[in-house]
Amino acid sequence: MNHGHTTPTRPRNGRSGRIAPLGALLLVVPLGVALLGPALTAPATAGAFAPYTGRGGEHPLGTDGLGRDVLALLLHGGRSALGMSLGAVAVAYLVGGALGLLAATSRRRWIDESLMRPLDVLLPLPSLLVISVVAVGWRGSPVAIALAVASVNVPAVARLVRAAALDAASGPVTEALWMQGESRARIHLGHVARSALSPVAADAGTRITLAVFLVASANFLGLGLDPTSPDWAVSVSRSSEGLLIQPWAVLAPAAMLVMFTVGLNLLADRLLARTRRTREGAR
């Protein structure tokens, strides 16, 4: 007999609950290899062993075309592959975030226009074209490649931060803070910037994945690091000709890049879903 009471249903979060640990596991493995790998073995030396040997006791993953141990290359190649990408994204958020925040909080339209219009011109430039131009003058420089990747991400980051901060900058809370005589730094950084953190955090996963793709593409095409570098993308490019002879020389570094990007995107999707639920609950 129904007395008007309904049994509460639990949210079906089993799938999303499994995604987060899987994403964390996929992310931790390449990060751990990149951070701890160089301390576990000596750098691989060209010509130290026979080229394209299969897996064995002395070489768990075989050797590459230059006679270098693939496992040693794998342990030493992560810092450049991930370090350049993460550094580029950090610079993009610092520069683009500052420009977007300044444009959103400015009370003069001409300041907003002067900040955003030049970025709109840079936004459609092909990313690999910019990196290629930089590589001509600074070939083999990881700093130059990272800065080039950062520069192509600055316009998109600035537009994102501006859009995310615009509502808070023109809202009643900001007006009340101005009337109370609060400092500009407290208003901009304490309130407006904090309101934009959720969309920026959700965007970070996609942004880092794009940076990994651009850095790996530059290195794969020979526009970035030296061809003898242990970098994961360089290793994939260097050993691709021997894929059928020694597949681990290509598959192992490629797996590290794939695990990092997939794991990061799974965690970013999880964060984005949580942010949406929080907003819906607040309404």
PDB file of C-alpha atoms in Angstrom:
ATOM      1  CA  MET A   1       0.000   0.000   0.000  1.00  0.00           C
ATOM      2  CA  ASN A   2       1.413   3.341  -1.019  1.00  0.00           C
ATOM      3  CA  HIS A   3       1.330   6.026   1.678  1.00  0.00           C
ATOM      4  CA  GLY A   4       2.781   8.740  -0.510  1.00  0.00           C
ATOM      5  CA  HIS A   5       6.411   7.979   0.313  1.00  0.00           C
ATOM      6  CA  THR A   6       8.893   7.293  -2.436  1.00  0.00           C
ATOM      7  CA  THR A   7      12.141   5.468  -2.054  1.00  0.00           C
ATOM      8  CA  PRO A   8      15.066   7.743  -2.873  1.00  0.00           C
ATOM      9  CA  THR A   9      17.145   6.544  -5.753  1.00  0.00           C
ATOM     10  CA  ARG A  10      20.891   6.644  -5.657  1.00  0.00           C
ATOM     11  CA  PRO A  11      22.664   8.451  -8.469  1.00  0.00           C
ATOM     12  CA  ARG A  12      24.076   6.073 -10.986  1.00  0.00           C
ATOM     13  CA  ASN A  13      27.678   7.077 -10.719  1.00  0.00           C
ATOM     14  CA  GLY A  14      29.240   3.649 -11.067  1.00  0.00           C
ATOM     15  CA  ARG A  15      30.674   4.375 -14.488  1.00  0.00           C
ATOM     16  CA  SER A  16      31.972   7.814 -13.510  1.00  0.00           C
ATOM     17  CA  GLY A  17      33.332   6.334 -10.294  1.00  0.00           C
ATOM     18  CA  ARG A  18      35.431   3.906 -12.316  1.00  0.00           C
ATOM     19  CA  ILE A  19      36.642   6.555 -14.753  1.00  0.00           C
ATOM     20  CA  ALA A  20      38.534   8.603 -12.168  1.00  0.00           C
ATOM     21  CA  PRO A  21      40.769   5.749 -10.875  1.00  0.00           C
ATOM     22  CA  LEU A  22      41.415   4.581 -14.431  1.00  0.00           C
ATOM     23  CA  GLY A  23      42.373   8.083 -15.531  1.00  0.00           C
ATOM     24  CA  ALA A  24      44.613   8.513 -12.493  1.00  0.00           C
ATOM     25  CA  LEU A  25      46.351   5.196 -13.191  1.00  0.00           C
ATOM     26  CA  LEU A  26      46.924   6.036 -16.850  1.00  0.00           C
ATOM     27  CA  LEU A  27      48.295   9.435 -15.843  1.00  0.00           C
ATOM     28  CA  VAL A  28      50.528   8.276 -12.994  1.00  0.00           C
ATOM     29  CA  VAL A  29      52.467   5.730 -15.066  1.00  0.00           C
ATOM     30  CA  PRO A  30      53.981   8.131 -17.663  1.00  0.00           C
ATOM     31  CA  LEU A  31      54.437  10.856 -15.037  1.00  0.00           C
ATOM     32  CA  GLY A  32      56.288   8.424 -12.789  1.00  0.00           C
ATOM     33  CA  VAL A  33      58.469   7.275 -15.666  1.00  0.00           C
ATOM     34  CA  ALA A  34      59.251  10.886 -16.613  1.00  0.00           C
ATOM     35  CA  LEU A  35      60.102  11.974 -13.072  1.00  0.00           C
ATOM     36  CA  LEU A  36      61.881   8.900 -11.707  1.00  0.00           C
ATOM     37  CA  GLY A  37      63.181   7.270 -14.887  1.00  0.00           C
ATOM     38  CA  PRO A  38      66.492   9.163 -15.215  1.00  0.00           C
ATOM     39  CA  ALA A  39      67.473   8.101 -11.699  1.00  0.00           C
ATOM     40  CA  LEU A  40      66.971   4.409 -12.470  1.00  0.00           C
ATOM     41  CA  THR A  41      69.412   3.934 -15.337  1.00  0.00           C
ATOM     42  CA  ALA A  42      72.226   5.601 -17.250  1.00  0.00           C
ATOM     43  CA  PRO A  43      71.471   7.390 -20.544  1.00  0.00           C
ATOM     44  CA  ALA A  44      71.428   5.190 -23.622  1.00  0.00           C
ATOM     45  CA  THR A  45      74.573   5.399 -25.759  1.00  0.00           C
ATOM     46  CA  ALA A  46      74.461   5.165 -29.546  1.00  0.00           C
ATOM     47  CA  GLY A  47      76.261   2.141 -30.947  1.00  0.00           C
ATOM     48  CA  ALA A  48      76.600   0.443 -27.569  1.00  0.00           C
ATOM     49  CA  PHE A  49      74.681  -2.632 -28.786  1.00  0.00           C
ATOM     50  CA  ALA A  50      73.550  -4.216 -32.030  1.00  0.00           C
ATOM     51  CA  PRO A  51      70.701  -2.284 -33.712  1.00  0.00           C
ATOM     52  CA  TYR A  52      67.132  -3.546 -33.705  1.00  0.00           C
ATOM     53  CA  THR A  53      67.628  -6.520 -31.423  1.00  0.00           C
ATOM     54  CA  GLY A  54      64.557  -8.131 -29.919  1.00  0.00           C
ATOM     55  CA  ARG A  55      63.551  -8.416 -26.304  1.00  0.00           C
ATOM     56  CA  GLY A  56      65.964 -10.279 -24.095  1.00  0.00           C
ATOM     57  CA  GLY A  57      67.460 -10.526 -20.653  1.00  0.00           C
ATOM     58  CA  GLU A  58      69.918  -7.682 -21.143  1.00  0.00           C
ATOM     59  CA  HIS A  59      67.426  -5.586 -23.119  1.00  0.00           C
ATOM     60  CA  PRO A  60      63.847  -6.065 -21.828  1.00  0.00           C
ATOM     61  CA  LEU A  61      62.487  -3.913 -24.685  1.00  0.00           C
ATOM     62  CA  GLY A  62      65.258  -4.527 -27.226  1.00  0.00           C
ATOM     63  CA  THR A  63      67.362  -1.858 -28.956  1.00  0.00           C
ATOM     64  CA  ASP A  64      66.632   0.858 -31.510  1.00  0.00           C
ATOM     65  CA  GLY A  65      68.218   1.530 -34.899  1.00  0.00           C
ATOM     66  CA  LEU A  66      71.216   3.257 -33.286  1.00  0.00           C
ATOM     67  CA  GLY A  67      71.940   0.338 -30.991  1.00  0.00           C
ATOM     68  CA  ARG A  68      70.569   2.045 -27.876  1.00  0.00           C
ATOM     69  CA  ASP A  69      68.609   0.251 -25.173  1.00  0.00           C
ATOM     70  CA  VAL A  70      64.903   1.070 -25.642  1.00  0.00           C
ATOM     71  CA  LEU A  71      64.137   0.839 -21.925  1.00  0.00           C
ATOM     72  CA  ALA A  72      66.854   3.388 -21.145  1.00  0.00           C
ATOM     73  CA  LEU A  73      65.473   5.686 -23.846  1.00  0.00           C
ATOM     74  CA  LEU A  74      61.991   5.277 -22.402  1.00  0.00           C
ATOM     75  CA  LEU A  75      63.151   6.192 -18.899  1.00  0.00           C
ATOM     76  CA  HIS A  76      65.045   9.275 -20.085  1.00  0.00           C
ATOM     77  CA  GLY A  77      62.651  10.595 -22.755  1.00  0.00           C
ATOM     78  CA  GLY A  78      59.692  11.625 -20.623  1.00  0.00           C
ATOM     79  CA  ARG A  79      61.085  14.793 -19.081  1.00  0.00           C
ATOM     80  CA  SER A  80      61.461  16.544 -22.417  1.00  0.00           C
ATOM     81  CA  ALA A  81      58.212  15.201 -23.879  1.00  0.00           C
ATOM     82  CA  LEU A  82      56.037  16.159 -20.901  1.00  0.00           C
ATOM     83  CA  GLY A  83      58.154  18.982 -19.493  1.00  0.00           C
ATOM     84  CA  MET A  84      57.983  21.039 -22.692  1.00  0.00           C
ATOM     85  CA  SER A  85      54.217  20.517 -22.926  1.00  0.00           C
ATOM     86  CA  LEU A  86      53.443  21.354 -19.297  1.00  0.00           C
ATOM     87  CA  GLY A  87      55.781  24.348 -19.383  1.00  0.00           C
ATOM     88  CA  ALA A  88      54.122  25.649 -22.541  1.00  0.00           C
ATOM     89  CA  VAL A  89      50.649  25.373 -21.003  1.00  0.00           C
ATOM     90  CA  ALA A  90      51.811  27.101 -17.807  1.00  0.00           C
ATOM     91  CA  VAL A  91      53.183  30.043 -19.802  1.00  0.00           C
ATOM     92  CA  ALA A  92      49.999  30.175 -21.910  1.00  0.00           C
ATOM     93  CA  TYR A  93      47.809  30.376 -18.818  1.00  0.00           C
ATOM     94  CA  LEU A  94      50.021  32.975 -17.147  1.00  0.00           C
ATOM     95  CA  VAL A  95      50.073  35.281 -20.179  1.00  0.00           C
ATOM     96  CA  GLY A  96      46.646  34.521 -21.622  1.00  0.00           C
ATOM     97  CA  GLY A  97      45.002  34.422 -18.205  1.00  0.00           C
ATOM     98  CA  ALA A  98      46.410  37.838 -17.278  1.00  0.00           C
ATOM     99  CA  LEU A  99      45.250  39.350 -20.583  1.00  0.00           C
ATOM    100  CA  GLY A 100      41.790  37.800 -20.355  1.00  0.00           C
ATOM    101  CA  LEU A 101      41.344  38.856 -16.739  1.00  0.00           C
ATOM    102  CA  LEU A 102      42.461  42.395 -17.492  1.00  0.00           C
ATOM    103  CA  ALA A 103      40.085  42.609 -20.459  1.00  0.00           C
ATOM    104  CA  ALA A 104      37.149  41.288 -18.403  1.00  0.00           C
ATOM    105  CA  THR A 105      37.706  43.606 -15.446  1.00  0.00           C
ATOM    106  CA  SER A 106      38.462  46.732 -17.460  1.00  0.00           C
ATOM    107  CA  ARG A 107      35.741  49.374 -17.266  1.00  0.00           C
ATOM    108  CA  ARG A 108      36.849  50.997 -20.499  1.00  0.00           C
ATOM    109  CA  ARG A 109      35.798  49.353 -23.732  1.00  0.00           C
ATOM    110  CA  TRP A 110      38.854  50.543 -25.653  1.00  0.00           C
ATOM    111  CA  ILE A 111      41.138  48.640 -23.280  1.00  0.00           C
ATOM    112  CA  ASP A 112      39.132  45.466 -23.837  1.00  0.00           C
ATOM    113  CA  GLU A 113      39.237  45.976 -27.605  1.00  0.00           C
ATOM    114  CA  SER A 114      42.960  46.760 -27.705  1.00  0.00           C
ATOM    115  CA  LEU A 115      43.762  43.624 -25.726  1.00  0.00           C
ATOM    116  CA  MET A 116      41.527  41.136 -27.517  1.00  0.00           C
ATOM    117  CA  ARG A 117      41.588  42.248 -31.160  1.00  0.00           C
ATOM    118  CA  PRO A 118      45.308  41.496 -31.733  1.00  0.00           C
ATOM    119  CA  LEU A 119      44.735  38.062 -30.208  1.00  0.00           C
ATOM    120  CA  ASP A 120      41.820  37.454 -32.572  1.00  0.00           C
ATOM    121  CA  VAL A 121      44.221  38.053 -35.464  1.00  0.00           C
ATOM    122  CA  LEU A 122      46.675  35.498 -34.070  1.00  0.00           C
ATOM    123  CA  LEU A 123      44.011  32.893 -33.271  1.00  0.00           C
ATOM    124  CA  PRO A 124      43.581  31.411 -36.804  1.00  0.00           C
ATOM    125  CA  LEU A 125      47.336  31.033 -37.462  1.00  0.00           C
ATOM    126  CA  PRO A 126      48.260  27.362 -38.072  1.00  0.00           C
ATOM    127  CA  SER A 127      50.074  26.028 -35.020  1.00  0.00           C
ATOM    128  CA  LEU A 128      52.628  23.938 -36.871  1.00  0.00           C
ATOM    129  CA  LEU A 129      53.430  26.891 -39.145  1.00  0.00           C
ATOM    130  CA  VAL A 130      54.328  29.025 -36.124  1.00  0.00           C
ATOM    131  CA  ILE A 131      56.434  26.216 -34.656  1.00  0.00           C
ATOM    132  CA  SER A 132      58.155  25.668 -38.014  1.00  0.00           C
ATOM    133  CA  VAL A 133      59.122  29.344 -38.243  1.00  0.00           C
ATOM    134  CA  VAL A 134      60.527  29.257 -34.716  1.00  0.00           C
ATOM    135  CA  ALA A 135      62.377  26.017 -35.422  1.00  0.00           C
ATOM    136  CA  VAL A 136      64.199  27.595 -38.364  1.00  0.00           C
ATOM    137  CA  GLY A 137      65.985  30.050 -36.083  1.00  0.00           C
ATOM    138  CA  TRP A 138      66.236  27.978 -32.903  1.00  0.00           C
ATOM    139  CA  ARG A 139      66.422  24.373 -34.053  1.00  0.00           C
ATOM    140  CA  GLY A 140      66.903  21.915 -31.229  1.00  0.00           C
ATOM    141  CA  SER A 141      66.005  24.407 -28.499  1.00  0.00           C
ATOM    142  CA  PRO A 142      63.349  22.983 -26.133  1.00  0.00           C
ATOM    143  CA  VAL A 143      62.719  26.444 -24.662  1.00  0.00           C
ATOM    144  CA  ALA A 144      62.011  27.924 -28.109  1.00  0.00           C
ATOM    145  CA  ILE A 145      59.617  25.107 -29.015  1.00  0.00           C
ATOM    146  CA  ALA A 146      57.820  25.394 -25.662  1.00  0.00           C
ATOM    147  CA  LEU A 147      57.428  29.159 -26.102  1.00  0.00           C
ATOM    148  CA  ALA A 148      56.122  28.658 -29.647  1.00  0.00           C
ATOM    149  CA  VAL A 149      53.516  26.171 -28.390  1.00  0.00           C
ATOM    150  CA  ALA A 150      52.609  28.598 -25.600  1.00  0.00           C
ATOM    151  CA  SER A 151      52.171  31.474 -28.055  1.00  0.00           C
ATOM    152  CA  VAL A 152      49.644  29.590 -30.185  1.00  0.00           C
ATOM    153  CA  ASN A 153      47.609  28.792 -27.042  1.00  0.00           C
ATOM    154  CA  VAL A 154      47.622  32.298 -25.551  1.00  0.00           C
ATOM    155  CA  PRO A 155      44.728  33.685 -27.703  1.00  0.00           C
ATOM    156  CA  ALA A 156      42.389  30.790 -26.872  1.00  0.00           C
ATOM    157  CA  VAL A 157      43.257  30.933 -23.162  1.00  0.00           C
ATOM    158  CA  ALA A 158      42.712  34.708 -23.054  1.00  0.00           C
ATOM    159  CA  ARG A 159      39.272  34.387 -24.689  1.00  0.00           C
ATOM    160  CA  LEU A 160      38.303  31.579 -22.302  1.00  0.00           C
ATOM    161  CA  VAL A 161      39.361  33.495 -19.178  1.00  0.00           C
ATOM    162  CA  ARG A 162      37.671  36.674 -20.387  1.00  0.00           C
ATOM    163  CA  ALA A 163      34.399  34.854 -21.063  1.00  0.00           C
ATOM    164  CA  ALA A 164      34.531  33.035 -17.721  1.00  0.00           C
ATOM    165  CA  ALA A 165      35.339  36.187 -15.720  1.00  0.00           C
ATOM    166  CA  LEU A 166      33.058  38.628 -17.526  1.00  0.00           C
ATOM    167  CA  ASP A 167      29.878  37.776 -15.605  1.00  0.00           C
ATOM    168  CA  ALA A 168      31.587  38.028 -12.232  1.00  0.00           C
ATOM    169  CA  ALA A 169      33.360  41.256 -13.203  1.00  0.00           C
ATOM    170  CA  SER A 170      30.061  42.959 -14.085  1.00  0.00           C
ATOM    171  CA  GLY A 171      27.972  41.330 -11.346  1.00  0.00           C
ATOM    172  CA  PRO A 172      26.495  42.853  -8.186  1.00  0.00           C
ATOM    173  CA  VAL A 173      29.124  41.351  -5.896  1.00  0.00           C
ATOM    174  CA  THR A 174      31.905  43.153  -7.751  1.00  0.00           C
ATOM    175  CA  GLU A 175      29.955  46.416  -7.663  1.00  0.00           C
ATOM    176  CA  ALA A 176      29.459  46.029  -3.924  1.00  0.00           C
ATOM    177  CA  LEU A 177      33.160  45.431  -3.413  1.00  0.00           C
ATOM    178  CA  TRP A 178      33.968  48.586  -5.373  1.00  0.00           C
ATOM    179  CA  MET A 179      31.528  50.584  -3.252  1.00  0.00           C
ATOM    180  CA  GLN A 180      33.093  49.201  -0.072  1.00  0.00           C
ATOM    181  CA  GLY A 181      36.461  50.524  -1.207  1.00  0.00           C
ATOM    182  CA  GLU A 182      38.138  47.138  -1.606  1.00  0.00           C
ATOM    183  CA  SER A 183      41.484  47.133  -3.374  1.00  0.00           C
ATOM    184  CA  ARG A 184      41.715  46.343  -7.082  1.00  0.00           C
ATOM    185  CA  ALA A 185      43.879  43.287  -6.390  1.00  0.00           C
ATOM    186  CA  ARG A 186      41.361  41.850  -3.924  1.00  0.00           C
ATOM    187  CA  ILE A 187      38.477  42.351  -6.340  1.00  0.00           C
ATOM    188  CA  HIS A 188      40.245  41.032  -9.433  1.00  0.00           C
ATOM    189  CA  LEU A 189      42.181  38.168  -7.873  1.00  0.00           C
ATOM    190  CA  GLY A 190      40.065  37.362  -4.844  1.00  0.00           C
ATOM    191  CA  HIS A 191      36.652  37.357  -6.513  1.00  0.00           C
ATOM    192  CA  VAL A 192      36.742  37.622 -10.305  1.00  0.00           C
ATOM    193  CA  ALA A 193      39.696  35.320 -10.923  1.00  0.00           C
ATOM    194  CA  ARG A 194      38.391  32.749  -8.450  1.00  0.00           C
ATOM    195  CA  SER A 195      35.060  32.597 -10.284  1.00  0.00           C
ATOM    196  CA  ALA A 196      36.898  31.602 -13.465  1.00  0.00           C
ATOM    197  CA  LEU A 197      38.870  28.756 -11.884  1.00  0.00           C
ATOM    198  CA  SER A 198      36.346  25.992 -12.623  1.00  0.00           C
ATOM    199  CA  PRO A 199      36.133  26.510 -16.402  1.00  0.00           C
ATOM    200  CA  VAL A 200      39.881  27.046 -16.577  1.00  0.00           C
ATOM    201  CA  ALA A 201      40.531  23.795 -14.675  1.00  0.00           C
ATOM    202  CA  ALA A 202      38.139  21.939 -16.970  1.00  0.00           C
ATOM    203  CA  ASP A 203      39.931  23.390 -20.004  1.00  0.00           C
ATOM    204  CA  ALA A 204      43.374  22.433 -18.701  1.00  0.00           C
ATOM    205  CA  GLY A 205      43.056  18.781 -19.695  1.00  0.00           C
ATOM    206  CA  THR A 206      42.280  19.588 -23.312  1.00  0.00           C
ATOM    207  CA  ARG A 207      44.896  22.329 -23.404  1.00  0.00           C
ATOM    208  CA  ILE A 208      47.688  20.066 -22.104  1.00  0.00           C
ATOM    209  CA  THR A 209      46.671  17.327 -24.537  1.00  0.00           C
ATOM    210  CA  LEU A 210      46.901  19.815 -27.404  1.00  0.00           C
ATOM    211  CA  ALA A 211      50.329  20.942 -26.201  1.00  0.00           C
ATOM    212  CA  VAL A 212      51.538  17.326 -26.034  1.00  0.00           C
ATOM    213  CA  PHE A 213      50.284  16.816 -29.592  1.00  0.00           C
ATOM    214  CA  LEU A 214      52.041  19.957 -30.870  1.00  0.00           C
ATOM    215  CA  VAL A 215      55.333  19.218 -29.117  1.00  0.00           C
ATOM    216  CA  ALA A 216      55.256  15.595 -30.247  1.00  0.00           C
ATOM    217  CA  SER A 217      54.395  16.640 -33.807  1.00  0.00           C
ATOM    218  CA  ALA A 218      57.269  19.122 -33.896  1.00  0.00           C
ATOM    219  CA  ASN A 219      59.712  16.526 -32.620  1.00  0.00           C
ATOM    220  CA  PHE A 220      58.313  13.822 -34.893  1.00  0.00           C
ATOM    221  CA  LEU A 221      58.717  16.061 -37.950  1.00  0.00           C
ATOM    222  CA  GLY A 222      62.286  16.977 -36.984  1.00  0.00           C
ATOM    223  CA  LEU A 223      61.423  20.578 -36.113  1.00  0.00           C
ATOM    224  CA  GLY A 224      62.185  20.271 -32.412  1.00  0.00           C
ATOM    225  CA  LEU A 225      64.849  18.344 -30.558  1.00  0.00           C
ATOM    226  CA  ASP A 226      67.936  16.685 -31.976  1.00  0.00           C
ATOM    227  CA  PRO A 227      67.192  13.411 -33.848  1.00  0.00           C
ATOM    228  CA  THR A 228      69.352  11.497 -31.360  1.00  0.00           C
ATOM    229  CA  SER A 229      67.378  12.784 -28.357  1.00  0.00           C
ATOM    230  CA  PRO A 230      65.703  10.139 -26.152  1.00  0.00           C
ATOM    231  CA  ASP A 231      62.453  12.142 -26.293  1.00  0.00           C
ATOM    232  CA  TRP A 232      59.452   9.858 -26.733  1.00  0.00           C
ATOM    233  CA  ALA A 233      58.205  11.516 -29.925  1.00  0.00           C
ATOM    234  CA  VAL A 234      61.711  11.587 -31.387  1.00  0.00           C
ATOM    235  CA  SER A 235      62.072   7.882 -30.559  1.00  0.00           C
ATOM    236  CA  VAL A 236      58.828   7.112 -32.375  1.00  0.00           C
ATOM    237  CA  SER A 237      59.996   9.038 -35.435  1.00  0.00           C
ATOM    238  CA  ARG A 238      63.512   7.607 -35.352  1.00  0.00           C
ATOM    239  CA  SER A 239      62.441   3.962 -35.027  1.00  0.00           C
ATOM    240  CA  SER A 240      59.381   4.025 -37.284  1.00  0.00           C
ATOM    241  CA  GLU A 241      61.395   2.566 -40.172  1.00  0.00           C
ATOM    242  CA  GLY A 242      62.087  -0.553 -38.094  1.00  0.00           C
ATOM    243  CA  LEU A 243      58.559  -0.989 -36.774  1.00  0.00           C
ATOM    244  CA  LEU A 244      58.156  -4.478 -38.223  1.00  0.00           C
ATOM    245  CA  ILE A 245      61.612  -5.568 -37.028  1.00  0.00           C
ATOM    246  CA  GLN A 246      61.558  -4.091 -33.529  1.00  0.00           C
ATOM    247  CA  PRO A 247      58.045  -2.812 -32.699  1.00  0.00           C
ATOM    248  CA  TRP A 248      58.816  -2.021 -29.035  1.00  0.00           C
ATOM    249  CA  ALA A 249      61.122   0.826 -30.059  1.00  0.00           C
ATOM    250  CA  VAL A 250      57.983   2.576 -31.402  1.00  0.00           C
ATOM    251  CA  LEU A 251      55.173   1.139 -29.292  1.00  0.00           C
ATOM    252  CA  ALA A 252      56.738   1.778 -25.870  1.00  0.00           C
ATOM    253  CA  PRO A 253      57.231   5.561 -26.194  1.00  0.00           C
ATOM    254  CA  ALA A 254      53.976   5.905 -28.138  1.00  0.00           C
ATOM    255  CA  ALA A 255      52.151   4.110 -25.316  1.00  0.00           C
ATOM    256  CA  MET A 256      53.530   6.599 -22.792  1.00  0.00           C
ATOM    257  CA  LEU A 257      52.177   9.543 -24.798  1.00  0.00           C
ATOM    258  CA  VAL A 258      48.795   7.870 -25.322  1.00  0.00           C
ATOM    259  CA  MET A 259      48.450   6.917 -21.647  1.00  0.00           C
ATOM    260  CA  PHE A 260      49.240  10.456 -20.534  1.00  0.00           C
ATOM    261  CA  THR A 261      46.758  12.148 -22.870  1.00  0.00           C
ATOM    262  CA  VAL A 262      43.946   9.622 -22.319  1.00  0.00           C
ATOM    263  CA  GLY A 263      44.376   9.642 -18.540  1.00  0.00           C
ATOM    264  CA  LEU A 264      44.453  13.420 -18.416  1.00  0.00           C
ATOM    265  CA  ASN A 265      41.314  13.711 -20.542  1.00  0.00           C
ATOM    266  CA  LEU A 266      39.433  11.208 -18.392  1.00  0.00           C
ATOM    267  CA  LEU A 267      40.230  13.209 -15.271  1.00  0.00           C
ATOM    268  CA  ALA A 268      39.355  16.474 -17.019  1.00  0.00           C
ATOM    269  CA  ASP A 269      35.978  15.045 -18.110  1.00  0.00           C
ATOM    270  CA  ARG A 270      35.353  13.915 -14.546  1.00  0.00           C
ATOM    271  CA  LEU A 271      36.160  17.406 -13.244  1.00  0.00           C
ATOM    272  CA  LEU A 272      33.926  19.012 -15.859  1.00  0.00           C
ATOM    273  CA  ALA A 273      31.006  16.724 -14.940  1.00  0.00           C
ATOM    274  CA  ARG A 274      31.460  17.535 -11.249  1.00  0.00           C
ATOM    275  CA  THR A 275      31.521  21.258 -12.034  1.00  0.00           C
ATOM    276  CA  ARG A 276      28.278  20.973 -13.978  1.00  0.00           C
ATOM    277  CA  ARG A 277      26.582  19.102 -11.134  1.00  0.00           C
ATOM    278  CA  THR A 278      27.750  21.739  -8.661  1.00  0.00           C
ATOM    279  CA  ARG A 279      26.299  24.524 -10.797  1.00  0.00           C
ATOM    280  CA  GLU A 280      23.021  22.697 -11.250  1.00  0.00           C
ATOM    281  CA  GLY A 281      22.803  22.078  -7.508  1.00  0.00           C
ATOM    282  CA  ALA A 282      23.430  25.756  -6.786  1.00  0.00           C
ATOM    283  CA  ARG A 283      20.460  26.704  -8.978  1.00  0.00           C
TER     284      ARG A 283
END
